[in-house]
Amino acid sequence: MKWLSLATVLGLFAVSVCRSESAGEEKGSVMNKNDKYEKATFAGGCFWCMEPPFENLDGVIDVVPGYSGGQRENPTYEQVSSGGTGHLETVQITYDPSKVDYQKLVDVFWTQIDPTDQGGQFVDRGSQYKTAIFYHSDEQKNIAQESKAELEKSGRYDKPIVTEIRPFTAFYEAEDYHKDFYKKSPARYKSYKFFSGREQFLKEIWDEDKDTVPAEKEQTYEKPPQDEIKEKLTPVQYEVTQQCGTEPPFQNEYWNNKREGIYVDVVSGEPLFSSRDKFESGTGWPSFFKPIDKETIIEKVDSSHGMVRTEVRSKAGDSHLGHLFDDGPEPTGLRYCINSASLRFIPKEDLEKEGYSEYKKLFED
């Protein structure tokens, strides 16, 4: 998640840590003390994307994002993201078994993840994004194991199912700003889910008509070796793209560029933005309301400088580009605030000469 990063609006939320008084029990939750309710705990990559599918089920009382599976008590998001705690991003579900059974919850879980990938979910790379079912009883364990075995037999995947089935030990609630993220920032949530590749993957695996799913584009751009990058770039370009630096506003090459053309990654040459999607933001940096291709942009949580933001990076070159915010114009409502030093501008009249002739269509009226 997360790789996926958060919008500026989330920086307005105080990062208050709501932790359990004791392991596995949510602080001050009356509903969790009701004997007729039971719990289910799943790790499915970015926990932002795991709340909505379960919250929409009849019989589910509450879905809480948090951390499970590690040794550290009361971990913070930053500690879990560092990969040193052993915790996975999880959701803990409180449900009424008289209305929805555990089998149904497990079935929904499988439809939300890639069970063949334990290096991280989709573009979110890191041990905290591994998938797992944490069972609370022998009954849950048996149901999970049988369900996994059935999925393996189904032939739906061409790789082994590696999702772990583990005993539940403890659950620690995530910070408040992670709770119901899809409701607090719907535009950012939809953008993240698409950009991460999660939406496309699940559609391809679970939709009956797979012919309607567009084929993945062949990657034609690559990140050069570091020594070549350092030799090729100016000091400012290197600091911005490789060290997550930020250039001064109003003192950069493209903030006021009004020519028609495309902006490509200065490191890999990958096409990123079009001048047709550029707008005057008043910030002093080039601003765009959408990229040329959503798959070329990767989002990550950036908690540096005392705030929580959404960092954007190029997919092929892994260059730091800038940040993504929720205060852009229609039709997307997004603002990609990008450093000029991360970009190279190619005028529309030079597209064919520079090897980008396919993008001439962007400027056909």
Short mmCIF file of N, CA and C in Angstrom, two decimals, residues 57-183:
data_model
loop_
_atom_site.label_atom_id
_atom_site.label_comp_id
_atom_site.label_asym_id
_atom_site.label_seq_id
_atom_site.Cartn_x
_atom_site.Cartn_y
_atom_site.Cartn_z
N LEU A 57 -20.73 -6.59 3.11
CA LEU A 57 -21.42 -7.86 3.34
C LEU A 57 -22.42 -7.75 4.48
N ASP A 58 -23.60 -8.27 4.27
CA ASP A 58 -24.60 -8.33 5.33
C ASP A 58 -24.10 -9.26 6.43
N GLY A 59 -24.12 -8.81 7.66
CA GLY A 59 -23.65 -9.61 8.78
C GLY A 59 -22.28 -9.18 9.28
N VAL A 60 -21.59 -8.37 8.51
CA VAL A 60 -20.31 -7.82 8.97
C VAL A 60 -20.58 -6.59 9.82
N ILE A 61 -20.07 -6.59 11.04
CA ILE A 61 -20.32 -5.50 11.98
C ILE A 61 -19.29 -4.38 11.84
N ASP A 62 -18.03 -4.77 11.67
CA ASP A 62 -16.98 -3.77 11.59
C ASP A 62 -15.76 -4.37 10.90
N VAL A 63 -15.02 -3.52 10.19
CA VAL A 63 -13.76 -3.91 9.56
C VAL A 63 -12.71 -2.87 9.94
N VAL A 64 -11.65 -3.33 10.57
CA VAL A 64 -10.63 -2.42 11.10
C VAL A 64 -9.27 -2.75 10.48
N PRO A 65 -8.56 -1.77 9.90
CA PRO A 65 -7.22 -2.03 9.39
C PRO A 65 -6.21 -2.07 10.52
N GLY A 66 -5.17 -2.88 10.37
CA GLY A 66 -4.17 -2.95 11.43
C GLY A 66 -2.99 -3.82 11.05
N TYR A 67 -2.32 -4.33 12.07
CA TYR A 67 -1.09 -5.08 11.87
C TYR A 67 -1.11 -6.37 12.69
N SER A 68 -0.69 -7.47 12.05
CA SER A 68 -0.65 -8.77 12.73
C SER A 68 0.54 -9.58 12.21
N GLY A 69 0.92 -10.58 13.02
CA GLY A 69 1.90 -11.55 12.56
C GLY A 69 3.33 -11.30 12.98
N GLY A 70 3.61 -10.12 13.56
CA GLY A 70 4.97 -9.80 13.97
C GLY A 70 5.16 -9.92 15.46
N GLN A 71 6.33 -9.51 15.91
CA GLN A 71 6.68 -9.62 17.31
C GLN A 71 6.57 -8.31 18.07
N ARG A 72 6.69 -7.18 17.37
CA ARG A 72 6.70 -5.88 18.03
C ARG A 72 5.30 -5.50 18.50
N GLU A 73 5.19 -5.07 19.75
CA GLU A 73 3.90 -4.63 20.27
C GLU A 73 3.63 -3.19 19.86
N ASN A 74 2.36 -2.91 19.56
CA ASN A 74 1.91 -1.56 19.22
C ASN A 74 2.79 -0.88 18.17
N PRO A 75 2.99 -1.51 17.02
CA PRO A 75 3.83 -0.90 16.00
C PRO A 75 3.16 0.29 15.33
N THR A 76 3.93 1.20 14.80
CA THR A 76 3.41 2.31 14.02
C THR A 76 3.46 1.94 12.54
N TYR A 77 2.77 2.70 11.73
CA TYR A 77 2.78 2.44 10.29
C TYR A 77 4.20 2.55 9.73
N GLU A 78 4.94 3.55 10.19
CA GLU A 78 6.30 3.73 9.70
C GLU A 78 7.18 2.53 10.06
N GLN A 79 7.00 1.99 11.26
CA GLN A 79 7.79 0.84 11.68
C GLN A 79 7.45 -0.40 10.85
N VAL A 80 6.17 -0.60 10.60
CA VAL A 80 5.75 -1.74 9.79
C VAL A 80 6.25 -1.59 8.36
N SER A 81 6.18 -0.36 7.82
CA SER A 81 6.62 -0.11 6.45
C SER A 81 8.11 -0.34 6.27
N SER A 82 8.87 -0.18 7.34
CA SER A 82 10.31 -0.39 7.24
C SER A 82 10.67 -1.86 7.06
N GLY A 83 9.71 -2.74 7.35
CA GLY A 83 9.93 -4.16 7.16
C GLY A 83 10.64 -4.86 8.30
N GLY A 84 10.87 -4.16 9.40
CA GLY A 84 11.63 -4.76 10.48
C GLY A 84 10.81 -5.34 11.61
N THR A 85 9.49 -5.29 11.51
CA THR A 85 8.65 -5.75 12.63
C THR A 85 8.11 -7.16 12.42
N GLY A 86 8.09 -7.63 11.17
CA GLY A 86 7.48 -8.92 10.87
C GLY A 86 5.98 -8.86 10.72
N HIS A 87 5.38 -7.69 10.96
CA HIS A 87 3.93 -7.56 10.85
C HIS A 87 3.49 -7.43 9.39
N LEU A 88 2.28 -7.87 9.13
CA LEU A 88 1.63 -7.69 7.84
C LEU A 88 0.49 -6.70 7.99
N GLU A 89 0.21 -5.97 6.93
CA GLU A 89 -0.99 -5.12 6.93
C GLU A 89 -2.20 -6.06 6.88
N THR A 90 -3.11 -5.89 7.81
CA THR A 90 -4.27 -6.79 7.90
C THR A 90 -5.56 -6.02 8.09
N VAL A 91 -6.65 -6.72 7.94
CA VAL A 91 -7.95 -6.22 8.38
C VAL A 91 -8.53 -7.24 9.34
N GLN A 92 -9.13 -6.74 10.42
CA GLN A 92 -9.82 -7.63 11.35
C GLN A 92 -11.30 -7.35 11.25
N ILE A 93 -12.06 -8.42 11.02
CA ILE A 93 -13.49 -8.33 10.75
C ILE A 93 -14.26 -8.85 11.95
N THR A 94 -15.17 -8.06 12.43
CA THR A 94 -16.12 -8.51 13.44
C THR A 94 -17.43 -8.83 12.73
N TYR A 95 -17.92 -10.07 12.88
CA TYR A 95 -19.08 -10.46 12.10
C TYR A 95 -20.05 -11.29 12.94
N ASP A 96 -21.28 -11.31 12.47
CA ASP A 96 -22.35 -12.08 13.11
C ASP A 96 -22.49 -13.40 12.35
N PRO A 97 -22.06 -14.52 12.94
CA PRO A 97 -22.08 -15.80 12.22
C PRO A 97 -23.49 -16.30 11.91
N SER A 98 -24.50 -15.71 12.52
CA SER A 98 -25.86 -16.11 12.19
C SER A 98 -26.32 -15.50 10.86
N LYS A 99 -25.55 -14.50 10.37
CA LYS A 99 -25.91 -13.83 9.12
C LYS A 99 -24.88 -14.08 8.00
N VAL A 100 -23.62 -14.23 8.37
CA VAL A 100 -22.60 -14.51 7.38
C VAL A 100 -21.60 -15.48 8.01
N ASP A 101 -21.28 -16.55 7.30
CA ASP A 101 -20.38 -17.54 7.90
C ASP A 101 -18.93 -17.28 7.48
N TYR A 102 -18.02 -17.96 8.15
CA TYR A 102 -16.59 -17.77 7.91
C TYR A 102 -16.21 -18.21 6.50
N GLN A 103 -16.86 -19.24 5.99
CA GLN A 103 -16.58 -19.70 4.63
C GLN A 103 -16.78 -18.57 3.62
N LYS A 104 -17.85 -17.79 3.80
CA LYS A 104 -18.13 -16.67 2.89
C LYS A 104 -17.02 -15.63 2.97
N LEU A 105 -16.56 -15.35 4.17
CA LEU A 105 -15.49 -14.36 4.34
C LEU A 105 -14.21 -14.82 3.65
N VAL A 106 -13.90 -16.10 3.78
CA VAL A 106 -12.70 -16.64 3.13
C VAL A 106 -12.85 -16.56 1.61
N ASP A 107 -14.04 -16.88 1.11
CA ASP A 107 -14.29 -16.81 -0.33
C ASP A 107 -14.06 -15.39 -0.86
N VAL A 108 -14.55 -14.41 -0.12
CA VAL A 108 -14.35 -13.01 -0.52
C VAL A 108 -12.87 -12.65 -0.47
N PHE A 109 -12.18 -13.11 0.55
CA PHE A 109 -10.75 -12.84 0.69
C PHE A 109 -9.97 -13.26 -0.56
N TRP A 110 -10.23 -14.48 -1.06
CA TRP A 110 -9.48 -14.97 -2.22
C TRP A 110 -9.71 -14.09 -3.45
N THR A 111 -10.89 -13.50 -3.57
CA THR A 111 -11.19 -12.69 -4.75
C THR A 111 -10.57 -11.30 -4.70
N GLN A 112 -9.87 -10.97 -3.61
CA GLN A 112 -9.31 -9.63 -3.46
C GLN A 112 -7.79 -9.60 -3.53
N ILE A 113 -7.14 -10.74 -3.71
CA ILE A 113 -5.69 -10.79 -3.61
C ILE A 113 -5.07 -11.56 -4.78
N ASP A 114 -3.75 -11.50 -4.86
CA ASP A 114 -2.98 -12.41 -5.70
C ASP A 114 -2.32 -13.42 -4.78
N PRO A 115 -2.88 -14.62 -4.65
CA PRO A 115 -2.36 -15.60 -3.69
C PRO A 115 -1.07 -16.27 -4.14
N THR A 116 -0.57 -15.92 -5.33
CA THR A 116 0.67 -16.53 -5.83
C THR A 116 1.88 -15.64 -5.59
N ASP A 117 1.66 -14.45 -5.01
CA ASP A 117 2.75 -13.47 -4.88
C ASP A 117 3.02 -13.18 -3.42
N GLN A 118 4.18 -13.58 -2.93
CA GLN A 118 4.54 -13.26 -1.56
C GLN A 118 5.70 -12.27 -1.49
N GLY A 119 5.98 -11.60 -2.59
CA GLY A 119 6.97 -10.53 -2.57
C GLY A 119 6.32 -9.19 -2.33
N GLY A 120 4.99 -9.22 -2.23
CA GLY A 120 4.25 -7.97 -2.08
C GLY A 120 3.08 -7.99 -3.05
N GLN A 121 2.05 -7.25 -2.75
CA GLN A 121 0.86 -7.25 -3.57
C GLN A 121 0.92 -6.19 -4.66
N PHE A 122 0.88 -6.63 -5.92
CA PHE A 122 0.79 -5.73 -7.05
C PHE A 122 2.00 -4.79 -7.05
N VAL A 123 1.84 -3.47 -7.12
CA VAL A 123 3.04 -2.61 -7.13
C VAL A 123 3.56 -2.35 -5.72
N ASP A 124 2.85 -2.79 -4.72
CA ASP A 124 3.29 -2.60 -3.34
C ASP A 124 4.32 -3.66 -2.99
N ARG A 125 5.57 -3.26 -2.95
CA ARG A 125 6.62 -4.22 -2.68
C ARG A 125 7.06 -4.13 -1.23
N GLY A 126 7.21 -5.25 -0.59
CA GLY A 126 7.64 -5.26 0.80
C GLY A 126 7.01 -6.40 1.56
N SER A 127 7.70 -6.86 2.60
CA SER A 127 7.23 -8.01 3.36
C SER A 127 5.90 -7.76 4.05
N GLN A 128 5.58 -6.49 4.33
CA GLN A 128 4.32 -6.19 5.04
C GLN A 128 3.09 -6.39 4.16
N TYR A 129 3.30 -6.62 2.85
CA TYR A 129 2.19 -6.80 1.93
C TYR A 129 1.95 -8.26 1.58
N LYS A 130 2.62 -9.17 2.27
CA LYS A 130 2.36 -10.59 2.03
C LYS A 130 0.93 -10.94 2.42
N THR A 131 0.43 -12.05 1.87
CA THR A 131 -0.94 -12.45 2.17
C THR A 131 -0.96 -13.60 3.17
N ALA A 132 -1.98 -13.60 4.01
CA ALA A 132 -2.11 -14.65 5.01
C ALA A 132 -3.53 -14.66 5.57
N ILE A 133 -3.95 -15.83 6.02
CA ILE A 133 -5.18 -15.99 6.79
C ILE A 133 -4.77 -16.33 8.21
N PHE A 134 -5.17 -15.50 9.17
CA PHE A 134 -4.86 -15.76 10.58
C PHE A 134 -6.11 -16.38 11.22
N TYR A 135 -6.05 -17.66 11.52
CA TYR A 135 -7.24 -18.32 12.05
C TYR A 135 -7.34 -18.17 13.57
N HIS A 136 -8.59 -18.02 14.04
CA HIS A 136 -8.87 -17.82 15.46
C HIS A 136 -9.34 -19.10 16.15
N SER A 137 -9.56 -20.15 15.39
CA SER A 137 -10.04 -21.41 15.97
C SER A 137 -9.68 -22.55 15.03
N ASP A 138 -9.80 -23.76 15.53
CA ASP A 138 -9.55 -24.93 14.68
C ASP A 138 -10.54 -24.99 13.53
N GLU A 139 -11.77 -24.58 13.79
CA GLU A 139 -12.78 -24.58 12.74
C GLU A 139 -12.38 -23.64 11.60
N GLN A 140 -11.93 -22.44 11.96
CA GLN A 140 -11.48 -21.49 10.94
C GLN A 140 -10.27 -22.05 10.19
N LYS A 141 -9.36 -22.69 10.92
CA LYS A 141 -8.17 -23.27 10.29
C LYS A 141 -8.57 -24.30 9.24
N ASN A 142 -9.50 -25.19 9.59
CA ASN A 142 -9.92 -26.24 8.66
C ASN A 142 -10.59 -25.66 7.42
N ILE A 143 -11.45 -24.67 7.64
CA ILE A 143 -12.14 -24.04 6.51
C ILE A 143 -11.14 -23.36 5.59
N ALA A 144 -10.17 -22.65 6.16
CA ALA A 144 -9.15 -21.95 5.36
C ALA A 144 -8.31 -22.94 4.57
N GLN A 145 -7.89 -24.01 5.20
CA GLN A 145 -7.04 -24.99 4.52
C GLN A 145 -7.79 -25.69 3.38
N GLU A 146 -9.04 -26.06 3.64
CA GLU A 146 -9.84 -26.72 2.60
C GLU A 146 -10.10 -25.76 1.43
N SER A 147 -10.35 -24.49 1.76
CA SER A 147 -10.61 -23.50 0.73
C SER A 147 -9.37 -23.28 -0.14
N LYS A 148 -8.22 -23.23 0.50
CA LYS A 148 -6.96 -23.07 -0.23
C LYS A 148 -6.71 -24.26 -1.15
N ALA A 149 -6.97 -25.45 -0.65
CA ALA A 149 -6.78 -26.65 -1.45
C ALA A 149 -7.70 -26.65 -2.68
N GLU A 150 -8.94 -26.21 -2.50
CA GLU A 150 -9.88 -26.14 -3.62
C GLU A 150 -9.41 -25.13 -4.66
N LEU A 151 -8.87 -24.00 -4.18
CA LEU A 151 -8.38 -22.98 -5.11
C LEU A 151 -7.19 -23.51 -5.91
N GLU A 152 -6.34 -24.26 -5.27
CA GLU A 152 -5.18 -24.84 -5.96
C GLU A 152 -5.63 -25.81 -7.06
N LYS A 153 -6.71 -26.55 -6.79
CA LYS A 153 -7.20 -27.53 -7.76
C LYS A 153 -7.94 -26.87 -8.92
N SER A 154 -8.38 -25.64 -8.71
CA SER A 154 -9.23 -24.98 -9.71
C SER A 154 -8.50 -24.65 -11.00
N GLY A 155 -7.18 -24.54 -10.94
CA GLY A 155 -6.42 -24.18 -12.13
C GLY A 155 -6.55 -22.73 -12.53
N ARG A 156 -7.09 -21.91 -11.63
CA ARG A 156 -7.28 -20.49 -11.93
C ARG A 156 -5.95 -19.76 -12.09
N TYR A 157 -4.94 -20.23 -11.38
CA TYR A 157 -3.62 -19.59 -11.42
C TYR A 157 -2.61 -20.56 -12.03
N ASP A 158 -1.61 -19.98 -12.71
CA ASP A 158 -0.58 -20.83 -13.32
C ASP A 158 0.67 -20.93 -12.45
N LYS A 159 0.56 -20.43 -11.20
CA LYS A 159 1.66 -20.53 -10.24
C LYS A 159 1.10 -21.07 -8.93
N PRO A 160 1.95 -21.60 -8.05
CA PRO A 160 1.47 -22.15 -6.77
C PRO A 160 0.82 -21.09 -5.89
N ILE A 161 -0.14 -21.51 -5.09
CA ILE A 161 -0.77 -20.65 -4.09
C ILE A 161 0.15 -20.59 -2.88
N VAL A 162 0.63 -19.41 -2.53
CA VAL A 162 1.61 -19.29 -1.45
C VAL A 162 1.08 -18.54 -0.24
N THR A 163 -0.19 -18.15 -0.26
CA THR A 163 -0.78 -17.50 0.90
C THR A 163 -0.68 -18.40 2.13
N GLU A 164 -0.19 -17.85 3.21
CA GLU A 164 0.00 -18.65 4.42
C GLU A 164 -1.27 -18.71 5.25
N ILE A 165 -1.43 -19.83 5.95
CA ILE A 165 -2.52 -19.98 6.93
C ILE A 165 -1.85 -20.12 8.28
N ARG A 166 -2.04 -19.11 9.12
CA ARG A 166 -1.28 -19.01 10.36
C ARG A 166 -2.20 -18.81 11.56
N PRO A 167 -1.77 -19.25 12.75
CA PRO A 167 -2.58 -19.00 13.95
C PRO A 167 -2.56 -17.52 14.31
N PHE A 168 -3.70 -17.02 14.72
CA PHE A 168 -3.79 -15.63 15.16
C PHE A 168 -3.12 -15.47 16.51
N THR A 169 -2.33 -14.40 16.65
CA THR A 169 -1.68 -14.12 17.93
C THR A 169 -2.09 -12.76 18.48
N ALA A 170 -2.01 -11.74 17.67
CA ALA A 170 -2.34 -10.40 18.15
C ALA A 170 -2.71 -9.51 16.97
N PHE A 171 -3.49 -8.49 17.26
CA PHE A 171 -3.89 -7.50 16.25
C PHE A 171 -3.76 -6.11 16.86
N TYR A 172 -3.10 -5.22 16.13
CA TYR A 172 -2.92 -3.84 16.58
C TYR A 172 -3.55 -2.91 15.55
N GLU A 173 -4.48 -2.09 16.00
CA GLU A 173 -5.18 -1.18 15.09
C GLU A 173 -4.21 -0.21 14.44
N ALA A 174 -4.46 0.08 13.17
CA ALA A 174 -3.68 1.08 12.45
C ALA A 174 -4.11 2.48 12.89
N GLU A 175 -3.32 3.44 12.51
CA GLU A 175 -3.62 4.83 12.83
C GLU A 175 -4.98 5.24 12.24
N ASP A 176 -5.62 6.22 12.86
CA ASP A 176 -6.98 6.60 12.48
C ASP A 176 -7.10 7.00 11.01
N TYR A 177 -6.06 7.61 10.45
CA TYR A 177 -6.20 8.11 9.08
C TYR A 177 -6.28 6.97 8.06
N HIS A 178 -5.95 5.74 8.47
CA HIS A 178 -6.09 4.60 7.56
C HIS A 178 -7.51 4.03 7.56
N LYS A 179 -8.25 4.30 8.61
CA LYS A 179 -9.59 3.76 8.75
C LYS A 179 -10.53 4.36 7.71
N ASP A 180 -11.23 3.51 6.96
CA ASP A 180 -12.20 3.95 5.95
C ASP A 180 -11.59 4.94 4.97
N PHE A 181 -10.37 4.66 4.53
CA PHE A 181 -9.69 5.57 3.61
C PHE A 181 -10.49 5.75 2.32
N TYR A 182 -11.15 4.69 1.88
CA TYR A 182 -11.90 4.77 0.62
C TYR A 182 -13.09 5.72 0.74
N LYS A 183 -13.55 5.98 1.97
CA LYS A 183 -14.63 6.95 2.18
C LYS A 183 -14.08 8.36 2.37
#
